[in-house]
PDB file of C-alpha atoms in Angstrom:
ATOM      1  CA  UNK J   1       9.948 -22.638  -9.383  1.00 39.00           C
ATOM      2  CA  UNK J   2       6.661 -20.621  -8.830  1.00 53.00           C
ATOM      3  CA  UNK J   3       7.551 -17.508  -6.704  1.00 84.00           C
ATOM      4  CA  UNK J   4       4.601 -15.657  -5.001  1.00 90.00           C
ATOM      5  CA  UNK J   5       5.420 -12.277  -3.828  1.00 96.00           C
ATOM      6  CA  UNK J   6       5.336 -11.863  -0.507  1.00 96.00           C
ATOM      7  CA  UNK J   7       3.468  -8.310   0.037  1.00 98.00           C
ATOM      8  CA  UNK J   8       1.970  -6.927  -3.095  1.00 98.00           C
ATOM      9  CA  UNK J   9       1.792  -2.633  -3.402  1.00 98.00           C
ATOM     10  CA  UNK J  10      -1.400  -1.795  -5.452  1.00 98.00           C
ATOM     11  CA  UNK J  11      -1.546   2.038  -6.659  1.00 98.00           C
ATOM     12  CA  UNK J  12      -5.493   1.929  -6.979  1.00 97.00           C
ATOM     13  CA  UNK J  13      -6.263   4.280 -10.037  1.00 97.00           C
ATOM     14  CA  UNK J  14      -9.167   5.109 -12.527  1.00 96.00           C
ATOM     15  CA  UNK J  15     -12.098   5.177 -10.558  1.00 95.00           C
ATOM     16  CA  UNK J  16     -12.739   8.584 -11.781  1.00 94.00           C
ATOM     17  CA  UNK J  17     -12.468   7.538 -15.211  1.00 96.00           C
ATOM     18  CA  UNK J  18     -14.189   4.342 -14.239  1.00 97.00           C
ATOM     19  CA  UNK J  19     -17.266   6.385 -13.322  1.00 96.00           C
ATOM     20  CA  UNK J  20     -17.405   9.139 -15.978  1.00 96.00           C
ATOM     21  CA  UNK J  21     -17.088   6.396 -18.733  1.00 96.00           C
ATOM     22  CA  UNK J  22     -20.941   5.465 -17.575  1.00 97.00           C
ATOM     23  CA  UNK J  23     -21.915   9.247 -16.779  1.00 97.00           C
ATOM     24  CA  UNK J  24     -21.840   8.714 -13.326  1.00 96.00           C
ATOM     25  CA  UNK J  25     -20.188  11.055 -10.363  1.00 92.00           C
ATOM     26  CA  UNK J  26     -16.607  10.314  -9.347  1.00 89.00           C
ATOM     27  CA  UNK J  27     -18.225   9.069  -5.630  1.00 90.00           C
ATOM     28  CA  UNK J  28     -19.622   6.189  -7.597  1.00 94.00           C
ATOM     29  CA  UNK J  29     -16.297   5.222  -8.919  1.00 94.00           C
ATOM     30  CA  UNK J  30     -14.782   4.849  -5.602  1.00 93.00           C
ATOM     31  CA  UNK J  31     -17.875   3.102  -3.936  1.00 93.00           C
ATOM     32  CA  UNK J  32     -16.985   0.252  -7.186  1.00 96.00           C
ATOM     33  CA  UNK J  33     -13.280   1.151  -6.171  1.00 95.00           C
ATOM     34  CA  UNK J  34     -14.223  -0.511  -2.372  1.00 93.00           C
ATOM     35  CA  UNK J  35     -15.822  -3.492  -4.158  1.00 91.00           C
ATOM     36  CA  UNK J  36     -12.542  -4.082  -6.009  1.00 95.00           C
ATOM     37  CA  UNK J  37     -11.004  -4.110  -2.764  1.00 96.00           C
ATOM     38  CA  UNK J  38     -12.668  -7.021  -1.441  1.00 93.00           C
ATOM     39  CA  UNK J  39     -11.884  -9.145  -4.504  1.00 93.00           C
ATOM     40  CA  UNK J  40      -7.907  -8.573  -4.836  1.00 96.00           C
ATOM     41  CA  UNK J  41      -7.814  -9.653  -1.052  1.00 95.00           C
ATOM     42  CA  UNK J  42      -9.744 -12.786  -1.418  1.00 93.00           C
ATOM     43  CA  UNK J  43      -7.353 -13.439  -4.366  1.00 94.00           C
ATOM     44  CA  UNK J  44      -4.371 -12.359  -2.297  1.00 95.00           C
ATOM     45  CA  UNK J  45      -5.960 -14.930   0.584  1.00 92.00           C
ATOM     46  CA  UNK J  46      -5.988 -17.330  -2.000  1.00 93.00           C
ATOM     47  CA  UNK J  47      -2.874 -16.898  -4.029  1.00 93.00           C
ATOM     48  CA  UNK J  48      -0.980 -16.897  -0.740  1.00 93.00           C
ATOM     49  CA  UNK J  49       0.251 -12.999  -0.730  1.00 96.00           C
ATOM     50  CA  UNK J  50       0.665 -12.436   2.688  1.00 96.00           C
ATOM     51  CA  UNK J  51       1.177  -8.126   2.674  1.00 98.00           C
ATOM     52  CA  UNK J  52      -1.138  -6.219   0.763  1.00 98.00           C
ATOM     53  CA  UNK J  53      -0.682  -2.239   1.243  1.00 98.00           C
ATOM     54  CA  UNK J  54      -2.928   0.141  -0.720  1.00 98.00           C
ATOM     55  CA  UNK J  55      -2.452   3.511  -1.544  1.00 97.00           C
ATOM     56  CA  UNK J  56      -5.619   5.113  -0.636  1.00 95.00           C
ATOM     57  CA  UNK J  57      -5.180   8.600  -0.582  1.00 93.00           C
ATOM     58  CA  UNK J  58      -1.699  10.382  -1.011  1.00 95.00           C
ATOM     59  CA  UNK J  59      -0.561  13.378   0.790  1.00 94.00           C
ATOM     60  CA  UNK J  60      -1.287  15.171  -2.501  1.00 93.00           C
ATOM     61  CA  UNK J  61      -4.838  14.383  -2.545  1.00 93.00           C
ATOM     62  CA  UNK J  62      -5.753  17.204   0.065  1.00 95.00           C
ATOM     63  CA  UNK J  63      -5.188  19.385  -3.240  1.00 94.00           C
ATOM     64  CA  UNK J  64      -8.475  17.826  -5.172  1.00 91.00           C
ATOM     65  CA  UNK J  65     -11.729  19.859  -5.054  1.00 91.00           C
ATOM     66  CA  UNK J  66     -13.564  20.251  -1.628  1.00 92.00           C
ATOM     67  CA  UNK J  67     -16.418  18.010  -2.545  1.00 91.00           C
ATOM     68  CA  UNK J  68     -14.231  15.143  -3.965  1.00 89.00           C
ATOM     69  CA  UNK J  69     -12.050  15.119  -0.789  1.00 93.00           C
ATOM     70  CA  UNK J  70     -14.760  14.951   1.879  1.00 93.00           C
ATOM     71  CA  UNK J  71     -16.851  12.227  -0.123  1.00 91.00           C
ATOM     72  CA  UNK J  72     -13.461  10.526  -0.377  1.00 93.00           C
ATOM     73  CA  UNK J  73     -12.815  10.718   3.192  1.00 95.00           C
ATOM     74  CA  UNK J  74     -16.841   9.804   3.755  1.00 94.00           C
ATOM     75  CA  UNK J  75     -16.039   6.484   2.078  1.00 94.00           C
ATOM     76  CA  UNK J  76     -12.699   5.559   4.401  1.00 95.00           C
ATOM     77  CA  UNK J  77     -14.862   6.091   6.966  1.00 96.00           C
ATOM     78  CA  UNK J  78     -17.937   4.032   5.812  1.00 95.00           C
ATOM     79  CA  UNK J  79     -15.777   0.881   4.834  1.00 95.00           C
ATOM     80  CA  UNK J  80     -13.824   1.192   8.117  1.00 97.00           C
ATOM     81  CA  UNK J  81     -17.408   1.002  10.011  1.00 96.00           C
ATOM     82  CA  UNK J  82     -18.620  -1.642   7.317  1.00 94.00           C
ATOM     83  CA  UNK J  83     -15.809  -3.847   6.985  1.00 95.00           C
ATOM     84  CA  UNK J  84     -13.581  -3.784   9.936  1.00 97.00           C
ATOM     85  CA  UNK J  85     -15.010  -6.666  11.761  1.00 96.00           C
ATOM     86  CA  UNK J  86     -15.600  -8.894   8.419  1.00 95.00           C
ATOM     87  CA  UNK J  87     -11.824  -8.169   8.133  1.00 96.00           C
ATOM     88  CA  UNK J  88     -11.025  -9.150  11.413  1.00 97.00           C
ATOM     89  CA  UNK J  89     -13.652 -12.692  11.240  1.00 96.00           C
ATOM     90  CA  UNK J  90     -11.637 -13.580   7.759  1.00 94.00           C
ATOM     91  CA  UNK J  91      -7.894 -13.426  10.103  1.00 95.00           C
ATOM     92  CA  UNK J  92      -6.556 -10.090   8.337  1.00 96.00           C
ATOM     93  CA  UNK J  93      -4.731  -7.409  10.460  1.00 97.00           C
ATOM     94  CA  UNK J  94      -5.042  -4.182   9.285  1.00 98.00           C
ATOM     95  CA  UNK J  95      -2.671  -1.471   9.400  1.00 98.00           C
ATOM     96  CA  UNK J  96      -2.097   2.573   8.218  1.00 98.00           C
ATOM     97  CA  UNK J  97       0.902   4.358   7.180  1.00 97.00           C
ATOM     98  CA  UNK J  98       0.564   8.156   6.614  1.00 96.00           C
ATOM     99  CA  UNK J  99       0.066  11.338   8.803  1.00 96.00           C
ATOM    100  CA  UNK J 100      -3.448  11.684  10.647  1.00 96.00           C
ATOM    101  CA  UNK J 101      -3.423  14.958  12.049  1.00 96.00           C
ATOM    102  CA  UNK J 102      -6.050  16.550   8.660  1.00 95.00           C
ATOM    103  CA  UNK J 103      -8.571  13.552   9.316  1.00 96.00           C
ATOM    104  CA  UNK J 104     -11.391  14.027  11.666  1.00 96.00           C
ATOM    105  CA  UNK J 105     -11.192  12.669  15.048  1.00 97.00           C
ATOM    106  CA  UNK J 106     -13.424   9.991  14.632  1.00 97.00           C
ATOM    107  CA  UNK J 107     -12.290   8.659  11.715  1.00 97.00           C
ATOM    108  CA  UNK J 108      -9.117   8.679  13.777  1.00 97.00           C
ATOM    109  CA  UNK J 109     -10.437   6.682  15.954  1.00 98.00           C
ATOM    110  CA  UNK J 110     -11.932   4.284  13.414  1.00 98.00           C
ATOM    111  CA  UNK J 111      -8.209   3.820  12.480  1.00 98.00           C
ATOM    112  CA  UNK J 112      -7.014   3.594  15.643  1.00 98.00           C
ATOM    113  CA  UNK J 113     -10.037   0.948  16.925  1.00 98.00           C
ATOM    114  CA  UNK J 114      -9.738  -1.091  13.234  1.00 98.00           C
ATOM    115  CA  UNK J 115      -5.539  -1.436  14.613  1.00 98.00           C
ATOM    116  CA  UNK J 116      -6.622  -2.589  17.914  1.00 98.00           C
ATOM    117  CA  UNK J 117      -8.972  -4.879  17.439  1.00 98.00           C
ATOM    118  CA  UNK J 118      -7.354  -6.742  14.559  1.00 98.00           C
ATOM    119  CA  UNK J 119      -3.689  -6.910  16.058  1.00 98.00           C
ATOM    120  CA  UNK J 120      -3.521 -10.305  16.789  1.00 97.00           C
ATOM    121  CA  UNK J 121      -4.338 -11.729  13.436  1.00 96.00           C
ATOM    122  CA  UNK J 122      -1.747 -13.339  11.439  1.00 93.00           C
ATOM    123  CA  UNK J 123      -3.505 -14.602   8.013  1.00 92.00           C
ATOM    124  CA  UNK J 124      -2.642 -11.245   5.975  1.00 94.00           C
ATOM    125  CA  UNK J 125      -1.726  -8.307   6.441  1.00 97.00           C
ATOM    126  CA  UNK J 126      -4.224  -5.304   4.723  1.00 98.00           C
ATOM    127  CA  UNK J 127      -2.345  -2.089   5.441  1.00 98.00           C
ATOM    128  CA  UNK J 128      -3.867   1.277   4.160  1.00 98.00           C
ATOM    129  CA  UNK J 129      -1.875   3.885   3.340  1.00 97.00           C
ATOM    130  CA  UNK J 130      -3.789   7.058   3.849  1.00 97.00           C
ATOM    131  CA  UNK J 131      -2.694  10.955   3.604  1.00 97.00           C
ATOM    132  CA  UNK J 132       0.936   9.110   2.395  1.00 97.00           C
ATOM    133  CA  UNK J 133       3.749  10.061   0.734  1.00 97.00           C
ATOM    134  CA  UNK J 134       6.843   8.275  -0.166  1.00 97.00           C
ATOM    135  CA  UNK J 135       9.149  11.562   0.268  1.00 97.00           C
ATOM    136  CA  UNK J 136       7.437  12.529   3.876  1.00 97.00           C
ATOM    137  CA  UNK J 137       8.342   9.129   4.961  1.00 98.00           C
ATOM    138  CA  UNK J 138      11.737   9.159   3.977  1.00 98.00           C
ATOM    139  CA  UNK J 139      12.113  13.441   5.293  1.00 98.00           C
ATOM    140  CA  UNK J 140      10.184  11.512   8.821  1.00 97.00           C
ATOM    141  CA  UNK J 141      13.044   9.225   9.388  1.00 98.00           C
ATOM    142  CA  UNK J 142      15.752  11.073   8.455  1.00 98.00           C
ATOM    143  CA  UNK J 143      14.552  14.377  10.647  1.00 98.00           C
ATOM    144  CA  UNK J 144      14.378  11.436  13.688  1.00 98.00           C
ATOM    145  CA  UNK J 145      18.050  11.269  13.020  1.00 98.00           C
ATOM    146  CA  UNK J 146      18.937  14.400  12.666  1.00 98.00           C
ATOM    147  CA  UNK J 147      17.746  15.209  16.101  1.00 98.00           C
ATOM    148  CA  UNK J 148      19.526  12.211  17.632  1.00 98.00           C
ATOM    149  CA  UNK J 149      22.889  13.170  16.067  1.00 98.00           C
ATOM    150  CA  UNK J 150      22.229  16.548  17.369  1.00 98.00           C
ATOM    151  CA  UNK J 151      21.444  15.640  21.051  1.00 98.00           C
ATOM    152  CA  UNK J 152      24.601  13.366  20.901  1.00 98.00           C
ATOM    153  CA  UNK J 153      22.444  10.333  21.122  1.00 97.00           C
ATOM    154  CA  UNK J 154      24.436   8.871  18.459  1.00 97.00           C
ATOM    155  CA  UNK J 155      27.313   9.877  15.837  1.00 98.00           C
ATOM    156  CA  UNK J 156      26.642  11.235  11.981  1.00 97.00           C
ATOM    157  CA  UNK J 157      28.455   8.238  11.086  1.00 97.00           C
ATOM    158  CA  UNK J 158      25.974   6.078  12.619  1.00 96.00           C
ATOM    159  CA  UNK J 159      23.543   7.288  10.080  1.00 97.00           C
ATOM    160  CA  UNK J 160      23.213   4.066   8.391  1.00 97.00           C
ATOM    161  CA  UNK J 161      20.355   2.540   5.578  1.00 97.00           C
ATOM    162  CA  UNK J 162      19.523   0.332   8.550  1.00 97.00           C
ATOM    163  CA  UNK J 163      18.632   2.963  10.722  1.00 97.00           C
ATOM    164  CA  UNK J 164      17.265   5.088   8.107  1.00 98.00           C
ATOM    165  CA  UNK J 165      14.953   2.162   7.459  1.00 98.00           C
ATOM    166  CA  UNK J 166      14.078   1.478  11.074  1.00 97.00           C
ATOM    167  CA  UNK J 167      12.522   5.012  11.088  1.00 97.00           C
ATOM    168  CA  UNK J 168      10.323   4.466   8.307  1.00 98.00           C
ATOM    169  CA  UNK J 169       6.284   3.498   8.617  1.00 96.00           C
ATOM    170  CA  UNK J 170       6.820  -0.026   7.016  1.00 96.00           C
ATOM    171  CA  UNK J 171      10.003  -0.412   8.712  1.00 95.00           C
ATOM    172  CA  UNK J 172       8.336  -3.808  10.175  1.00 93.00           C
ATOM    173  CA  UNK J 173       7.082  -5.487   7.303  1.00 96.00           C
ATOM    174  CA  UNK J 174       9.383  -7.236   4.504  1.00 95.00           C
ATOM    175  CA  UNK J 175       9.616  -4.283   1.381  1.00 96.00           C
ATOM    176  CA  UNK J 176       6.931  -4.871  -1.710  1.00 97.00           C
ATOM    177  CA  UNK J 177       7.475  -7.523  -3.845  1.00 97.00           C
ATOM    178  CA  UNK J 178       5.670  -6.543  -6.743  1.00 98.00           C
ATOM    179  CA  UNK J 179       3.964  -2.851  -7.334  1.00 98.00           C
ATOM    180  CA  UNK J 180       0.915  -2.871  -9.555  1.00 98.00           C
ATOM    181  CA  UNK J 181      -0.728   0.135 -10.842  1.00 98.00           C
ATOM    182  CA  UNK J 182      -4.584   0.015 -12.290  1.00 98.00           C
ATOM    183  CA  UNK J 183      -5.428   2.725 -15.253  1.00 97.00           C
ATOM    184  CA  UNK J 184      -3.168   2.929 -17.745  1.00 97.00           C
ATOM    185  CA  UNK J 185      -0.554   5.466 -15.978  1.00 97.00           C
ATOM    186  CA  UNK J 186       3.242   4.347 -15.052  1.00 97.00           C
ATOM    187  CA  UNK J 187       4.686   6.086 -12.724  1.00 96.00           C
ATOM    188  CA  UNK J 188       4.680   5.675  -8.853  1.00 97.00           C
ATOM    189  CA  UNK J 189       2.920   9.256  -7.839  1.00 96.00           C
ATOM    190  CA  UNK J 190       5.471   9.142  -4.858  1.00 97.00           C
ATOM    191  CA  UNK J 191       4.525   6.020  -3.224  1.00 97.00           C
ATOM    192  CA  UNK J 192       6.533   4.035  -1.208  1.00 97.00           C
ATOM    193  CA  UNK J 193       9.896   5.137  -2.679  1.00 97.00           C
ATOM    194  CA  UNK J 194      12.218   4.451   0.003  1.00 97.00           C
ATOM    195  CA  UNK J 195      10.861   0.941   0.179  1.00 97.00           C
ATOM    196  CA  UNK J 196      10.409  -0.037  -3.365  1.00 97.00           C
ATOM    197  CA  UNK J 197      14.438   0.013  -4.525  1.00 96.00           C
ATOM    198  CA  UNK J 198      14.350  -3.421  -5.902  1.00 95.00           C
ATOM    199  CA  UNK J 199      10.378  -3.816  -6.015  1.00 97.00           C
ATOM    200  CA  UNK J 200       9.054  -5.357  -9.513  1.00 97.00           C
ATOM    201  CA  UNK J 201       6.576  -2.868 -11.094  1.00 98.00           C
ATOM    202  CA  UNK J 202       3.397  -3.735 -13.278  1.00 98.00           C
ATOM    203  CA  UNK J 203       1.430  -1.528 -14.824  1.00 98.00           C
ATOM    204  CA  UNK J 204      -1.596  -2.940 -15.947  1.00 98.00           C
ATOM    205  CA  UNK J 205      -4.744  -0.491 -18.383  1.00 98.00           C
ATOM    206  CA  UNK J 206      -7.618  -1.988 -16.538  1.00 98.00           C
ATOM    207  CA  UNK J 207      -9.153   0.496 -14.225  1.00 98.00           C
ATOM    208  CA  UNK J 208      -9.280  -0.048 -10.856  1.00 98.00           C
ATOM    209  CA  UNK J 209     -13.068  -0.803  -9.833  1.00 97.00           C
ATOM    210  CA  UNK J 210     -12.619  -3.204 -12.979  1.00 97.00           C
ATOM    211  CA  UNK J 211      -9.690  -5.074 -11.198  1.00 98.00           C
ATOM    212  CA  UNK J 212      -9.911  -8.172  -9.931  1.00 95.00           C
ATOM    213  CA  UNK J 213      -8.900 -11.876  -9.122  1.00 95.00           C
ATOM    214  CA  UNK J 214      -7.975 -12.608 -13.062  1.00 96.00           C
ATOM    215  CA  UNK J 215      -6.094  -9.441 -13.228  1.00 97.00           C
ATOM    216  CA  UNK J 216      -4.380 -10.002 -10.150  1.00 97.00           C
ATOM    217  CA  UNK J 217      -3.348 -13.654 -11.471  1.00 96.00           C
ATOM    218  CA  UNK J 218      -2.180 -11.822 -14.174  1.00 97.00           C
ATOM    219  CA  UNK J 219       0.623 -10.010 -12.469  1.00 97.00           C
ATOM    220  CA  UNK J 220       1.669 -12.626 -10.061  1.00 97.00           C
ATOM    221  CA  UNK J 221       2.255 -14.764 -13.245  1.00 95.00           C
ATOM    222  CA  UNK J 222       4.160 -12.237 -15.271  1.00 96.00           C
ATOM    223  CA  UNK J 223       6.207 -11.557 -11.438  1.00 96.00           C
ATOM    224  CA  UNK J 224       6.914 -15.524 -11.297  1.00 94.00           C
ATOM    225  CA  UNK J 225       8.544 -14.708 -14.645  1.00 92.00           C
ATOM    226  CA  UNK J 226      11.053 -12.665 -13.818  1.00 90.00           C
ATOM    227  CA  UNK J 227      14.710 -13.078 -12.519  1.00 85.00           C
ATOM    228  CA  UNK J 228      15.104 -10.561  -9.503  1.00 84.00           C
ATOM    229  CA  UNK J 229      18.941 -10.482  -9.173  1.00 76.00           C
ATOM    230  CA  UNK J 230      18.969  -7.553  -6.861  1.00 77.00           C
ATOM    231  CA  UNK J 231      22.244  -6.303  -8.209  1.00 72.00           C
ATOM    232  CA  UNK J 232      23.705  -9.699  -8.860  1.00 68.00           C
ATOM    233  CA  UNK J 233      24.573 -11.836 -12.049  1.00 67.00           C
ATOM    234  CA  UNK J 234      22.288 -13.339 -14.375  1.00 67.00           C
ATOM    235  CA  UNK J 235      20.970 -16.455 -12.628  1.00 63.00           C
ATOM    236  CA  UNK J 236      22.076 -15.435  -9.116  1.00 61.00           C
ATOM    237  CA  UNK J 237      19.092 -13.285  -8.067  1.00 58.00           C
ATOM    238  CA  UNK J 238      16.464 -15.787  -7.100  1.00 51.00           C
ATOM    239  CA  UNK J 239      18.440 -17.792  -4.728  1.00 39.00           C
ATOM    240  CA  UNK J 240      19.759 -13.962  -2.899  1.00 37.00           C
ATOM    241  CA  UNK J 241      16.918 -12.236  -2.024  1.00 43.00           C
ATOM    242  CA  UNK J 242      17.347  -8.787  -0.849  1.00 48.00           C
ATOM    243  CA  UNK J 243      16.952  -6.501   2.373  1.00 50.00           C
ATOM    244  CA  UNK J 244      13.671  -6.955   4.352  1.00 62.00           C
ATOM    245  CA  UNK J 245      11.857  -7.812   1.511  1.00 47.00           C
ATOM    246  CA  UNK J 246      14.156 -10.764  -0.252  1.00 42.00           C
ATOM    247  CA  UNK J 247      12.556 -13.444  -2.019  1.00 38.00           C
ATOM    248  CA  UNK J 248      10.484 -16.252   0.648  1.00 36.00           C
ATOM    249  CA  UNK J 249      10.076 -18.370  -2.172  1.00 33.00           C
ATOM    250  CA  UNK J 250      14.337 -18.379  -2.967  1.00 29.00           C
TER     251      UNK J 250
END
């Protein structure tokens, strides 16, 4: 059986490593970063993978110095303006999870015009997860609930993992698949934790602006390896599947 995931989670790290290996300024590792970008979705496009979600910039990144965060947030907004509407002519719908109060208007409204105008498409799915953190989503939802069980809109022992998961930003889209982080780190930096309970992880050295269709081949093969038994017996986790995400291929 060849199993595919379904929507791959891609922690996007080393581009500051990436540049200061060739003496160059951290911006220039993210402008290769962007690059990278466009060749794991044409491999996703080709391999299939129908949810892609990248974590862009965490909540935590507000705490890097000045200069770093505003060319970061320089570069969203010049591959929103730059890529948007090749995005849209190639089918893919983009999305964002994460707060947007700290971003600048109009890069709000680059979000908020990139959503609109690629709604409709159905090929993939490119969502972006920017000023993001896996707790915040979680404290998001359950705070929602809190204040329903408090107006009486429903009882505490309606406070269920389905509605839990209702509340949260991906609550529409099946849960990862497979999570790969680029640069040698493994850990998850508080991404996605609510949705990645029974999410294969694969942590690959290769730096991110390095990253591309062979390295993303890589993973899907070593995922098509493995026996996801959510829980279950040897040999009874492929045909299950599990919650949202599950297994398309099972």
């Amino acid at each position: 059986m060849s199993l595919i995931p379904h929507h791959i989670a891609i922690i996007m790290d080393g581009n500051n490593r990436w540049a200061k290996r060739r003496n160059l300024p951290g911006v220039a590792g993210h402008r290769a970063g962007v690059e990278a970008i466009r060749n794991v979705l044409r491999a996703c496009n080709k391999n299939q993978v129908k949810v892609l979600t990248l974590f862009a910039f965490s909540s935590e990144n507000w705490g890097r110095p000045r200069n770093e965060v505003r060319s970061l947030l320089a570069l969203f907004s010049r591959y929103l303006r730059n890529e948007t509407r090749e995005l849209h002519a190639d089918g893919i719908r983009i999305r964002f999870i994460g707060e947007r109060d700290k971003f600048s208007a109009r890069l709000r409204r680059l979000m908020h015009d990139a959503e609109t105008l690629t709604a409709n498409n159905t090929d993939t799915t490119l969502v972006i997860a920017a000023d993001y953190g896996g707790q915040g989503d979680i404290t998001q939802s359950a705070r929602e609930l809190a204040r329903q069980v408090a107006e009486g809109q429903i009882a505490w022992q309606d406070v269920t993992v389905e509605r839990l998961d209702a509340g949260t930003s991906l609550a529409s889209l099946p849960d990862p698949d497979l999570c790969i982080r680029t640069g040698g780190d493994h850990r998850i930096s508080n991404f996605m934790l609510w949705q990645f309970a029974y999410t294969e992880l694969y942590f690959s050295d290769i730096l991110w602006p390095d990253f591309g269709e062979p390295e993303l081949e890589r993973a899907i093969a070593d995922f098509a390896g493995r026996e996801r038994r959510f829980g279950l017996r040897e040999g009874e986790g492929k045909a299950a599947g599990k919650g949202k995400g599950g297994d398309r291929n099972a």
